[in-house]
Coordinates of C-alpha atoms in Angstrom, one line a residue:
Chain W
X1 CA -29.4 -7.2 -22.3
X2 CA -27.2 -7.5 -25.8
X3 CA -27.2 -3.4 -25.7
X4 CA -26.2 -3.2 -22.0
X5 CA -23.2 -6.1 -23.1
X6 CA -22.4 -4.1 -25.8
X7 CA -22.1 -0.7 -23.9
X8 CA -20.2 -2.3 -21.2
X9 CA -17.6 -3.8 -23.9
X10 CA -17.3 -0.7 -25.6
X11 CA -16.2 1.1 -22.1
X12 CA -14.1 -1.6 -21.1
X13 CA -12.1 -1.3 -24.4
X14 CA -11.9 2.5 -24.3
X15 CA -10.8 2.2 -20.7
X16 CA -8.0 -0.2 -21.5
X17 CA -7.0 1.8 -24.3
X18 CA -6.9 5.1 -22.2
X19 CA -4.6 3.5 -19.4
X20 CA -2.4 1.7 -21.8
X21 CA -2.2 5.1 -23.9
X22 CA -1.3 7.1 -20.6
X23 CA 1.4 4.8 -19.7
X24 CA 3.1 4.7 -23.1
X25 CA 3.0 8.6 -23.2
X26 CA 4.3 8.8 -19.7
X27 CA 7.2 6.5 -20.1
X28 CA 7.9 8.4 -23.4
X29 CA 7.8 11.8 -21.8
X30 CA 10.1 10.2 -18.8
X31 CA 13.8 12.1 -19.0
X32 CA 15.8 9.1 -20.4
X33 CA 14.7 6.0 -22.5
X34 CA 16.0 2.5 -23.3
X35 CA 19.3 3.2 -24.2
X36 CA 20.4 4.0 -20.9
X37 CA 20.4 0.4 -20.4
X38 CA 23.3 0.4 -22.8
X39 CA 25.5 1.9 -20.5
X40 CA 27.6 5.3 -20.9
X41 CA 30.3 3.8 -23.2
X42 CA 27.8 2.6 -26.0
X43 CA 28.4 3.7 -29.4
X44 CA 26.1 6.3 -30.9
X45 CA 25.2 4.1 -33.8
X46 CA 24.3 1.5 -31.4
X47 CA 22.3 3.8 -29.4
X48 CA 20.4 5.3 -32.7
X49 CA 19.9 1.6 -33.8
X50 CA 18.4 0.7 -30.6
X51 CA 15.9 3.8 -30.7
X52 CA 14.6 3.2 -33.9
X53 CA 14.1 -0.2 -33.1
X54 CA 11.7 1.0 -30.5
X55 CA 10.3 3.8 -32.5
X56 CA 12.1 6.2 -30.4
X57 CA 13.2 8.1 -33.4
X58 CA 9.8 9.0 -34.4
X59 CA 7.6 11.6 -33.2
X60 CA 5.2 11.2 -29.8
X61 CA 2.2 11.3 -32.1
X62 CA 3.6 9.0 -34.4
X63 CA 4.7 6.5 -32.0
X64 CA 1.4 6.3 -30.6
X65 CA -0.2 5.9 -33.4
X66 CA 2.0 3.3 -34.6
X67 CA 1.6 1.3 -31.4
X68 CA -2.2 1.7 -31.5
X69 CA -2.5 0.4 -35.2
X70 CA -0.4 -2.5 -33.7
X71 CA -2.3 -3.0 -30.7
X72 CA -5.4 -3.1 -32.6
X73 CA -4.0 -6.5 -34.4
X74 CA -2.8 -7.8 -30.9
X75 CA 0.6 -7.0 -31.5
X76 CA 2.1 -5.1 -28.5
X77 CA 5.5 -4.8 -29.7
X78 CA 8.9 -6.1 -28.3
X79 CA 10.2 -5.7 -24.8
X80 CA 14.0 -4.5 -24.7
X81 CA 14.6 -6.0 -21.3
X82 CA 13.2 -9.5 -22.3
X83 CA 14.0 -9.3 -26.1
X84 CA 10.6 -11.3 -26.5
X85 CA 7.2 -10.2 -27.9
X86 CA 5.5 -8.3 -24.6
X87 CA 2.3 -10.4 -25.7
X88 CA 3.7 -13.6 -24.3
X89 CA 5.5 -12.0 -21.3
X90 CA 2.7 -10.0 -20.1
X91 CA 0.2 -13.1 -20.7
X92 CA 2.4 -15.1 -18.4
X93 CA 2.8 -12.6 -15.7
X94 CA -0.9 -11.9 -15.8
X95 CA -1.8 -15.7 -15.2
X96 CA 0.7 -15.7 -12.1
X97 CA -1.0 -12.6 -10.8
X98 CA -4.3 -14.2 -11.4
X99 CA -3.4 -17.3 -9.6
X100 CA -2.4 -14.9 -6.8
X101 CA -5.3 -12.9 -6.6
X102 CA -8.1 -15.8 -7.0
X103 CA -6.3 -17.9 -4.3
X104 CA -6.3 -14.6 -2.1
X105 CA -9.8 -13.5 -3.0
X106 CA -11.3 -17.3 -2.3
X107 CA -9.1 -17.3 0.9
X108 CA -10.3 -14.0 2.2
X109 CA -14.2 -14.9 1.1
X110 CA -14.0 -18.2 2.9
X111 CA -12.6 -17.1 6.3
X112 CA -14.2 -13.3 6.0
X113 CA -17.8 -13.7 5.2
X114 CA -18.9 -16.5 7.7
X115 CA -16.8 -14.6 10.4
X116 CA -18.6 -11.3 9.5
X117 CA -22.3 -13.2 9.7
X118 CA -20.9 -14.6 13.0
X119 CA -20.0 -11.1 14.7
X120 CA -22.7 -9.3 13.1
X121 CA -25.6 -11.1 14.3
X122 CA -24.2 -12.7 18.0
X123 CA -22.3 -11.3 20.7
X124 CA -20.3 -13.1 23.2
X125 CA -16.5 -14.1 23.5
X126 CA -15.9 -15.3 20.2
X127 CA -17.3 -12.0 18.5
X128 CA -14.9 -9.7 20.7
X129 CA -12.4 -12.2 20.0
X130 CA -12.8 -12.5 15.9
X131 CA -13.4 -8.3 16.3
X132 CA -10.1 -8.2 17.9
X133 CA -8.3 -10.3 15.3
X134 CA -9.7 -8.3 12.3
X135 CA -9.0 -5.1 13.8
X136 CA -5.2 -6.6 13.8
X137 CA -5.4 -8.0 10.2
X138 CA -6.8 -4.6 9.0
X139 CA -3.9 -2.4 10.3
X140 CA -1.6 -4.9 8.5
X141 CA -1.2 -3.8 4.9
X142 CA 0.2 -6.1 2.2
X143 CA 3.7 -4.5 2.8
X144 CA 3.6 -5.6 6.5
X145 CA 1.9 -9.2 6.2
X146 CA 4.4 -10.2 3.1
X147 CA 7.3 -9.2 5.7
X148 CA 5.9 -10.8 8.8
X149 CA 5.3 -14.1 6.8
X150 CA 8.5 -14.1 5.1
X151 CA 10.0 -13.8 8.9
X152 CA 8.2 -16.8 9.8
X153 CA 9.0 -18.7 6.6
X154 CA 12.6 -18.1 7.2
X155 CA 12.6 -18.6 10.8
X156 CA 10.2 -21.9 10.9
X157 CA 11.0 -23.3 7.3
X158 CA 7.4 -24.1 6.8
X159 CA 7.2 -22.3 3.6
X160 CA 9.8 -21.3 1.2
X161 CA 10.1 -17.4 1.8
X162 CA 10.1 -16.7 -1.6
X163 CA 9.7 -17.4 -5.5
X164 CA 7.0 -19.3 -7.4
X165 CA 9.0 -22.5 -8.1
X166 CA 12.2 -23.8 -6.5
X167 CA 15.7 -23.2 -7.8
X168 CA 16.1 -27.0 -8.9
X169 CA 12.6 -27.3 -10.2
X170 CA 13.7 -27.3 -14.0
X171 CA 12.3 -29.7 -16.5
X172 CA 10.2 -31.8 -14.2
X173 CA 7.0 -33.6 -14.6
X174 CA 3.7 -31.1 -14.9
X175 CA 2.1 -32.6 -11.6
X176 CA 5.5 -32.1 -9.7
X177 CA 5.7 -28.2 -11.1
X178 CA 1.9 -27.7 -9.9
X179 CA 2.8 -29.3 -6.4
X180 CA 6.0 -27.1 -6.4
X181 CA 4.0 -23.8 -7.4
X182 CA 1.4 -25.1 -4.5
X183 CA 4.2 -25.0 -2.0
X184 CA 5.1 -21.4 -2.8
X185 CA 1.8 -20.0 -3.2
X186 CA 0.3 -19.8 0.6
X187 CA 2.8 -17.0 1.6
X188 CA 1.9 -14.3 -1.0
X189 CA -1.8 -15.6 -1.1
X190 CA -2.0 -15.2 2.6
X191 CA -0.1 -11.9 2.9
X192 CA -2.9 -10.5 0.3
X193 CA -5.7 -12.2 2.0
X194 CA -5.2 -11.4 5.4
X195 CA -6.2 -7.6 5.2
X196 CA -9.0 -8.3 2.5
X197 CA -10.5 -11.1 4.7
X198 CA -10.6 -8.5 7.7
X199 CA -12.1 -6.1 5.2
X200 CA -14.7 -8.7 4.2
X201 CA -15.6 -9.5 8.0
X202 CA -16.4 -6.0 8.8
X203 CA -18.6 -5.3 6.1
X204 CA -20.4 -8.3 6.1
X205 CA -20.7 -7.8 9.9
X206 CA -22.3 -4.3 9.3
X207 CA -24.3 -5.3 6.6
X208 CA -25.7 -8.4 8.2
X209 CA -26.1 -6.6 11.6
X210 CA -28.5 -3.7 9.6
X211 CA -30.3 -6.2 7.6
X212 CA -31.1 -8.1 10.7
X213 CA -33.1 -5.0 11.8
X214 CA -35.1 -4.5 8.9
X215 CA -38.9 -5.0 9.1
X216 CA -39.1 -8.2 6.7
X217 CA -36.6 -10.4 9.0
X218 CA -39.1 -9.2 11.9
X219 CA -42.0 -10.6 9.9
X220 CA -40.0 -13.9 9.0
X221 CA -39.3 -14.3 12.6
X222 CA -43.3 -13.6 13.4
X223 CA -44.1 -16.3 11.1
X224 CA -41.8 -18.6 13.2
X225 CA -38.8 -19.2 10.7
X226 CA -35.9 -20.5 13.0
X227 CA -33.3 -18.1 13.9
X228 CA -30.5 -20.0 11.9
X229 CA -32.8 -19.9 8.6
X230 CA -33.4 -16.2 9.6
X231 CA -29.7 -15.0 9.4
X232 CA -28.9 -17.1 6.3
X233 CA -32.0 -17.3 4.3
X234 CA -33.4 -13.6 5.0
X235 CA -30.9 -11.5 6.3
X236 CA -27.5 -12.6 4.8
X237 CA -29.2 -12.8 1.3
X238 CA -30.5 -9.1 1.9
X239 CA -26.9 -7.8 2.9
X240 CA -25.0 -9.3 0.1
X241 CA -25.9 -6.4 -1.9
X242 CA -23.2 -4.4 -0.3
X243 CA -20.7 -7.1 -0.2
X244 CA -21.0 -7.7 -3.7
X245 CA -20.5 -3.8 -4.7
X246 CA -17.0 -4.4 -3.0
X247 CA -15.9 -7.2 -5.0
X248 CA -15.2 -4.9 -7.8
X249 CA -13.1 -2.6 -5.7
X250 CA -11.4 -5.5 -3.8
X251 CA -9.9 -6.7 -7.4
X252 CA -8.5 -3.0 -7.5
X253 CA -6.8 -3.5 -3.9
X254 CA -5.8 -6.9 -4.9
X255 CA -4.2 -5.5 -8.0
X256 CA -2.7 -2.6 -6.0
X257 CA -1.3 -4.9 -2.9
X258 CA 0.0 -7.9 -5.0
X259 CA 2.9 -5.5 -6.4
X260 CA 4.3 -5.1 -3.0
X261 CA 3.9 -8.8 -2.2
X262 CA 5.0 -10.1 -5.5
X263 CA 8.2 -8.0 -5.0
X264 CA 8.7 -9.0 -1.4
X265 CA 7.9 -12.9 -2.3
X266 CA 9.7 -12.8 -5.3
X267 CA 6.2 -14.1 -7.2
X268 CA 6.8 -13.4 -11.3
X269 CA 3.7 -11.5 -11.7
X270 CA 2.3 -8.4 -13.3
X271 CA 3.2 -6.1 -10.5
X272 CA 6.9 -7.0 -11.0
X273 CA 6.7 -7.1 -14.4
X274 CA 5.2 -3.4 -14.5
X275 CA 8.1 -2.3 -11.8
X276 CA 10.9 -3.8 -14.1
X277 CA 9.4 -2.3 -17.2
X278 CA 9.1 1.1 -15.7
X279 CA 12.4 1.4 -14.2
X280 CA 14.3 0.2 -17.3
X281 CA 11.8 2.6 -19.6
X282 CA 10.8 -0.3 -21.5
X283 CA 8.2 1.2 -23.1
X284 CA 6.2 -1.4 -24.8
X285 CA 6.3 -3.5 -22.0
X286 CA 5.1 -0.7 -19.6
X287 CA 2.0 0.0 -22.3
X288 CA 1.3 -3.7 -22.3
X289 CA 1.2 -4.3 -18.4
X290 CA -0.9 -1.3 -18.2
X291 CA -3.2 -2.9 -21.1
X292 CA -3.4 -6.0 -18.8
X293 CA -4.0 -4.5 -15.5
X294 CA -6.7 -2.4 -17.3
X295 CA -8.3 -5.3 -18.3
X296 CA -8.0 -7.0 -14.8
X297 CA -9.9 -3.8 -13.4
X298 CA -12.6 -3.9 -16.4
X299 CA -13.3 -7.4 -15.5
X300 CA -13.5 -6.9 -12.1
X301 CA -16.3 -4.0 -12.6
X302 CA -18.1 -6.5 -14.8
X303 CA -17.9 -9.5 -12.2
X304 CA -19.4 -6.8 -9.5
X305 CA -22.3 -5.9 -11.7
X306 CA -23.2 -9.5 -12.3
X307 CA -22.9 -10.2 -8.9
X308 CA -24.9 -7.1 -7.8
X309 CA -27.5 -8.1 -10.5
X310 CA -27.9 -11.7 -9.1
X311 CA -28.0 -10.5 -5.7
X312 CA -30.6 -7.8 -6.2
X313 CA -33.6 -8.8 -8.4
X314 CA -34.5 -5.1 -8.6
X315 CA -31.2 -4.0 -10.2
X316 CA -31.5 -6.7 -12.7
X317 CA -34.5 -5.3 -13.9
X318 CA -33.4 -1.9 -14.6
X319 CA -29.8 -2.2 -15.8
X320 CA -30.2 -4.7 -18.1
X321 CA -32.7 -3.3 -20.4
Chain U
X1 CA -12.0 2.7 21.1
X2 CA -11.8 6.3 19.9
X3 CA -9.9 7.2 22.8
X4 CA -7.2 4.9 22.3
X5 CA -6.6 5.4 19.0
X6 CA -6.0 9.4 19.6
X7 CA -3.6 8.3 22.6
X8 CA -1.8 6.0 20.2
X9 CA -1.4 8.9 17.6
X10 CA -0.3 11.4 19.9
X11 CA 2.1 9.2 21.6
X12 CA 3.5 8.4 17.8
X13 CA 3.7 12.4 17.1
X14 CA 5.2 13.0 20.7
X15 CA 7.8 10.4 20.4
X16 CA 8.9 11.7 17.0
X17 CA 9.4 15.3 18.2
X18 CA 11.0 14.5 21.1
X19 CA 13.2 12.3 19.3
X20 CA 16.7 13.9 19.9
X21 CA 16.3 13.8 23.5
X22 CA 14.5 10.2 23.6
X23 CA 17.4 8.5 21.1
X24 CA 20.4 7.2 23.5
X25 CA 22.4 7.5 20.2
X26 CA 22.8 10.1 17.2
X27 CA 20.7 8.3 14.2
X28 CA 23.9 8.3 11.9
X29 CA 26.7 7.1 14.2
X30 CA 28.2 3.8 13.2
X31 CA 29.3 1.3 15.6
X32 CA 31.6 -0.8 13.2
X33 CA 32.0 -3.7 15.8
X34 CA 28.0 -3.9 16.2
X35 CA 27.0 -4.5 12.4
X36 CA 23.6 -6.5 13.1
X37 CA 23.8 -6.5 16.7
X38 CA 20.7 -8.0 18.4
X39 CA 18.7 -5.5 21.0
X40 CA 20.4 -4.8 24.1
X41 CA 19.5 -6.5 27.2
X42 CA 18.7 -4.3 29.8
X43 CA 19.1 -6.1 33.2
X44 CA 17.7 -4.9 37.1
X45 CA 19.8 -3.8 39.4
X46 CA 21.9 -6.8 41.0
X47 CA 24.3 -6.7 44.1
X48 CA 27.7 -6.3 42.2
X49 CA 25.8 -4.1 39.7
X50 CA 23.8 -1.0 40.9
X51 CA 21.2 0.7 38.8
X52 CA 19.8 -0.5 35.5
X53 CA 22.8 -1.9 33.5
X54 CA 23.6 -4.0 30.5
X55 CA 26.5 -6.2 29.4
X56 CA 28.6 -4.6 26.4
X57 CA 28.4 -7.1 23.4
X58 CA 31.8 -8.5 22.3
X59 CA 32.1 -9.6 18.4
X60 CA 32.9 -13.1 18.3
X61 CA 32.4 -13.5 14.5
X62 CA 32.2 -10.9 11.9
X63 CA 30.8 -13.3 9.3
X64 CA 28.4 -15.7 11.4
X65 CA 27.3 -12.1 13.0
X66 CA 27.7 -13.8 16.6
X67 CA 28.0 -11.6 19.6
X68 CA 28.9 -12.5 23.3
X69 CA 27.9 -10.6 26.3
X70 CA 31.0 -9.6 28.2
X71 CA 29.6 -10.1 31.7
X72 CA 32.8 -8.7 33.7
X73 CA 31.9 -5.1 33.0
X74 CA 28.5 -4.0 33.6
X75 CA 27.3 -0.5 31.8
X76 CA 25.2 1.5 33.9
X77 CA 22.4 3.4 32.2
X78 CA 22.9 7.2 33.1
X79 CA 19.7 9.2 33.3
X80 CA 19.5 12.8 31.8
X81 CA 23.1 13.3 30.8
X82 CA 24.2 14.7 27.8
X83 CA 20.6 16.2 26.8
X84 CA 19.6 12.7 26.3
X85 CA 16.6 10.9 28.6
X86 CA 19.0 7.9 28.8
X87 CA 22.2 6.8 27.4
X88 CA 25.6 5.5 28.3
X89 CA 28.2 7.6 29.8
X90 CA 30.2 9.2 26.9
X91 CA 32.9 11.6 28.9
X92 CA 35.1 13.4 26.8
X93 CA 38.6 12.0 26.2
X94 CA 37.9 8.7 28.0
X95 CA 37.2 5.3 26.4
X96 CA 34.1 5.5 24.8
X97 CA 31.6 3.1 26.5
X98 CA 29.5 0.6 24.9
X99 CA 26.2 1.9 23.2
X100 CA 22.8 0.9 24.5
X101 CA 20.7 -0.5 21.3
X102 CA 17.1 -0.7 22.4
X103 CA 16.3 -2.3 19.0
X104 CA 19.6 -3.4 17.9
X105 CA 21.9 -2.3 15.2
X106 CA 21.2 -2.5 11.1
X107 CA 24.0 -3.7 8.7
X108 CA 26.0 -0.3 9.0
X109 CA 26.1 -0.6 12.8
X110 CA 23.6 2.2 13.7
X111 CA 21.1 2.7 16.2
X112 CA 17.6 1.1 14.9
X113 CA 15.9 2.8 17.6
X114 CA 17.3 6.3 16.9
X115 CA 16.9 5.7 13.4
X116 CA 13.1 4.5 13.9
X117 CA 12.7 8.0 16.0
X118 CA 14.3 10.1 13.3
X119 CA 12.6 8.3 10.8
X120 CA 9.3 9.1 12.2
X121 CA 9.8 12.8 11.4
X122 CA 10.6 12.4 7.8
X123 CA 7.8 9.6 7.5
X124 CA 5.3 11.7 9.4
X125 CA 6.2 14.9 8.0
X126 CA 5.7 13.9 4.4
X127 CA 2.5 12.1 5.2
X128 CA 0.8 15.1 6.7
X129 CA 2.4 17.3 4.0
X130 CA 0.8 15.2 1.6
X131 CA -2.4 14.7 3.2
X132 CA -2.8 18.7 3.9
X133 CA -1.9 19.2 0.2
X134 CA -4.6 16.4 -1.1
X135 CA -7.2 17.7 1.2
X136 CA -6.8 21.1 0.1
X137 CA -6.6 20.6 -3.7
X138 CA -9.8 18.2 -3.3
X139 CA -11.6 21.0 -1.4
X140 CA -10.7 23.4 -3.8
X141 CA -11.7 21.2 -7.3
X142 CA -14.7 19.7 -5.3
X143 CA -16.2 22.6 -4.2
X144 CA -15.6 24.5 -7.5
X145 CA -17.2 21.2 -9.3
X146 CA -19.9 21.2 -7.1
X147 CA -20.9 25.0 -7.0
X148 CA -20.3 25.7 -10.7
X149 CA -22.2 22.5 -12.0
X150 CA -22.7 22.0 -15.8
X151 CA -19.6 21.4 -17.8
X152 CA -17.1 22.0 -15.5
X153 CA -18.7 19.8 -12.9
X154 CA -18.9 17.0 -15.6
X155 CA -15.2 17.5 -16.5
X156 CA -13.8 17.3 -12.8
X157 CA -16.2 14.5 -12.0
X158 CA -14.7 12.1 -15.1
X159 CA -11.3 13.1 -14.2
X160 CA -11.4 12.4 -10.8
X161 CA -13.3 9.2 -11.5
X162 CA -10.7 7.8 -13.7
X163 CA -7.9 8.7 -11.0
X164 CA -10.3 6.7 -8.5
X165 CA -10.4 3.8 -10.7
X166 CA -6.8 3.2 -11.0
X167 CA -4.8 1.2 -8.6
X168 CA -3.1 4.0 -6.5
X169 CA 0.0 1.8 -6.1
X170 CA 0.4 1.6 -9.8
X171 CA -0.4 5.3 -10.4
X172 CA 2.3 6.2 -7.9
X173 CA 4.7 3.6 -9.2
X174 CA 4.5 5.2 -12.5
X175 CA 4.5 8.6 -11.6
X176 CA 7.5 8.0 -9.3
X177 CA 9.5 6.1 -11.7
X178 CA 9.8 8.3 -14.6
X179 CA 11.1 10.7 -12.4
X180 CA 15.1 10.8 -12.2
X181 CA 16.0 8.0 -9.8
X182 CA 18.3 9.7 -7.4
X183 CA 17.1 13.1 -6.1
X184 CA 18.4 15.4 -3.1
X185 CA 16.3 14.6 -0.1
X186 CA 14.5 18.0 -0.6
X187 CA 13.5 17.5 -3.9
X188 CA 12.5 14.0 -3.1
X189 CA 10.2 15.1 -0.2
X190 CA 8.4 17.8 -2.8
X191 CA 8.4 15.4 -5.6
X192 CA 6.7 12.5 -3.4
X193 CA 4.1 15.0 -1.8
X194 CA 2.9 16.3 -5.0
X195 CA 2.7 12.8 -6.5
X196 CA 0.6 11.6 -3.2
X197 CA -1.6 14.5 -3.3
X198 CA -2.1 13.8 -7.0
X199 CA -3.2 10.4 -6.2
X200 CA -5.4 11.3 -3.3
X201 CA -7.3 14.6 -4.3
X202 CA -10.0 12.6 -6.1
X203 CA -11.2 10.7 -3.2
X204 CA -11.6 13.8 -0.9
X205 CA -13.0 16.1 -4.2
X206 CA -15.7 13.3 -4.9
X207 CA -17.2 13.8 -1.6
X208 CA -16.7 17.6 -1.0
X209 CA -18.5 18.0 -4.9
X210 CA -21.3 16.1 -3.5
X211 CA -21.9 17.8 -0.1
X212 CA -21.4 21.3 -1.9
X213 CA -23.6 20.7 -4.5
X214 CA -26.4 19.5 -2.4
X215 CA -26.0 22.5 -0.2
X216 CA -25.9 25.2 -2.6
X217 CA -29.8 24.8 -2.7
X218 CA -30.4 25.4 0.6
X219 CA -31.9 28.6 2.0
X220 CA -29.0 29.9 3.8
X221 CA -27.1 30.1 0.7
X222 CA -29.9 32.0 -1.0
X223 CA -29.9 34.5 2.0
X224 CA -25.9 34.8 1.6
X225 CA -26.3 35.6 -1.9
X226 CA -29.1 38.1 -1.4
X227 CA -26.8 40.3 1.1
X228 CA -24.3 40.3 -1.9
X229 CA -21.8 37.4 -0.8
X230 CA -19.4 36.4 -4.0
X231 CA -19.0 32.6 -4.9
X232 CA -15.8 32.7 -2.9
X233 CA -17.2 33.8 0.3
X234 CA -20.3 31.7 0.0
X235 CA -17.8 28.6 -0.8
X236 CA -15.3 29.3 1.8
X237 CA -17.1 30.8 4.8
X238 CA -20.6 28.8 4.1
X239 CA -20.3 25.5 1.9
X240 CA -17.0 24.2 3.0
X241 CA -17.8 24.2 6.5
X242 CA -20.6 21.7 5.8
X243 CA -18.0 19.5 4.2
X244 CA -16.0 19.7 7.5
X245 CA -16.6 16.2 8.8
X246 CA -15.7 14.5 5.3
X247 CA -12.5 16.7 5.0
X248 CA -11.6 15.1 8.6
X249 CA -12.4 11.7 7.9
X250 CA -10.5 11.5 4.7
X251 CA -7.4 13.3 6.3
X252 CA -7.5 10.7 8.9
X253 CA -7.7 7.9 6.2
X254 CA -5.1 9.5 3.7
X255 CA -2.2 9.6 6.5
X256 CA -1.4 6.2 6.9
X257 CA -2.0 5.4 3.4
X258 CA 0.8 7.8 2.6
X259 CA 2.9 6.5 5.5
X260 CA 2.4 3.2 3.8
X261 CA 3.1 4.9 0.2
X262 CA 6.5 6.2 1.3
X263 CA 7.4 3.0 2.9
X264 CA 6.6 0.8 -0.3
X265 CA 8.4 3.4 -2.8
X266 CA 11.7 3.5 -0.6
X267 CA 11.4 -0.3 0.0
X268 CA 11.6 -0.9 -3.8
X269 CA 14.4 1.6 -4.1
X270 CA 12.4 4.7 -5.4
X271 CA 12.1 6.8 -2.4
X272 CA 14.4 8.5 -0.2
X273 CA 18.2 8.1 -0.4
X274 CA 19.3 5.6 2.0
X275 CA 21.2 8.1 4.0
X276 CA 18.2 9.8 5.0
X277 CA 16.6 7.5 7.9
X278 CA 12.7 7.0 7.1
X279 CA 10.5 4.0 8.0
X280 CA 10.7 3.3 4.3
X281 CA 14.5 3.4 3.8
X282 CA 15.0 1.1 6.9
X283 CA 12.8 -1.5 5.9
X284 CA 14.9 -1.5 2.5
X285 CA 17.7 -2.5 4.6
X286 CA 15.4 -5.8 5.5
X287 CA 15.1 -7.1 1.8
X288 CA 16.2 -10.6 2.5
X289 CA 14.5 -13.7 3.7
X290 CA 17.9 -14.7 5.6
X291 CA 18.2 -11.3 6.8
X292 CA 14.7 -11.0 8.0
X293 CA 14.9 -14.4 9.4
X294 CA 18.2 -13.9 11.1
X295 CA 17.8 -9.9 12.4
X296 CA 14.1 -9.7 12.7
X297 CA 14.7 -6.2 14.8
X298 CA 15.3 -4.6 11.3
X299 CA 11.6 -5.1 10.9
X300 CA 11.0 -2.4 13.5
X301 CA 9.6 0.3 11.1
X302 CA 6.9 -2.2 10.1
X303 CA 5.9 -2.3 13.8
X304 CA 5.7 1.4 13.8
X305 CA 3.7 1.5 10.6
X306 CA 1.3 -0.8 12.1
X307 CA 0.8 1.0 15.2
X308 CA -0.1 4.2 13.3
X309 CA -2.5 2.3 10.8
X310 CA -4.0 0.6 14.1
X311 CA -4.4 3.9 15.7
X312 CA -6.2 5.4 12.4
X313 CA -8.1 2.0 12.5
X314 CA -9.2 2.8 16.1
X315 CA -10.2 6.3 15.5
X316 CA -12.5 6.0 12.3
X317 CA -13.9 2.3 13.8
X318 CA -14.6 4.3 17.1
X319 CA -16.3 6.8 15.4
X320 CA -18.8 4.3 13.5
X321 CA -17.3 4.5 10.1
X322 CA -16.4 2.4 7.2
X323 CA -13.1 0.6 7.9
X324 CA -9.7 1.9 6.0
X325 CA -9.4 1.2 2.8
X326 CA -6.2 -0.7 2.4
X327 CA -4.9 1.0 -0.9
X328 CA -2.1 3.2 -0.6

């Protein structure tokens, strides 16, 4: 077990390092740099000073080495755009994205899994209805759901169409702030959750309908286990394995989808920050965002492994030794 | 289900191919008095107005984007004139008759329906080219890995796994945004298809590698080798056909993903210049909540994207395969 954890941890750190290094090198190799932000009439001295401030006057390997050495001590450099340390910026943006992603994944799970069990084990009008709805949601990627929800919000005024807090929510009490965020959260969370819930529904439906045909379910039925228990205790538990494997992928899909949702719904998350940083060539901010994204991915795959191990005792025996 | 998907996809392709004939107006023509105009309401024949007709819109307030129907002069639709299926009379010399705007007008007063049809050409062409490139690249690299085995296989598999693990949106975003912001349309087309192909190939290659690696142990490959077939011939003539089903499925799945990727990039201002109608650049014009609320017809390209993704989902689900991964 400790060896397993240590190996996973080492791999995760390597992965995060590779991703952020790639982002750093890509930004450095791109035409143009931070000093474009100074405009075409900037004084050459000023340009040189800014370039020196972000180590752009050094060679690429030297800058990379310097950055890696500092990053090892949790100093991720300064952001040009915000004129602040990257660490704080990325931490706040990541927290916002995490709130969004966790809400979306919880919503999708609560809706998708039970409906999947329903459509996987029963036939009838309700199943047909759910299947139709799920097919439509599956065909609405986050770009479309967020535009649709913004339209609904703008027309009905039920929800604020964008942002994480209201414009006038400055210096309010903590509880008022939380309430304000909670009012802004449903739109982007729903936009992310709709296609995800449909994906969960489809996968759960397939997995359960396969599990119901297993001989051990037949055996349980022969022992006189009532149908409801048969589905929940026997078939569903066996089907969990394929669902758990998807959760790790879902984190990646959520991160991917969250970019456009954050952009459209003006949610100040990691995706927006990364986009701003990339466009401005804010080199250390790009690397910092990529590192945080890598952390999310690594976390997702560890969670998926743990869930898998929890769902399937056979796997636990094998991989934890 | 499968048939419905095929029909829908064929319809979208046909409509985009017939854009010059189907669109009532040229896509770049601006109607200065019809900025943000709502969709034209076509009326059935009445006593004083024969044939399908509509009432022209008169601008009441430019600031409030308010229009009024001019009920006195019904405009009759002209079928099969001026080389278009349906249009309004545009006789040379005379005063121009009001345009038929089936899906309203955009902020520059251009026909959204016409732009949607012409935009489909660019969006679909890009997606098709990128898909072909990704499948070709994936087939070559995947079969090389599967056929050669050993170190080459390890190297290729590791690389493709690394690209696969990353969230595709960010890879595309990062690769696109490190290129110059403004590019001519042709260069942008090539650049975007190259980026999409780069993100797409590992998905194809992984499956091809598995299929080729297991197929090359089969007797027919040994037989082929015995009669003197070289590796190239073995791969192209004998091993790749075994992966045909996989290649077709992946191509079907990549197509909508790439359409979506173009729309996403253009929406955030990293795609085509806004003079080129594509589904993405059209959506970009609907980029504020107030605008979306007031002029929802500007979301028409979103509807078109939905139809394409729906068609592919119907196709794939009808064939009993896994649902579309929603990652562009």
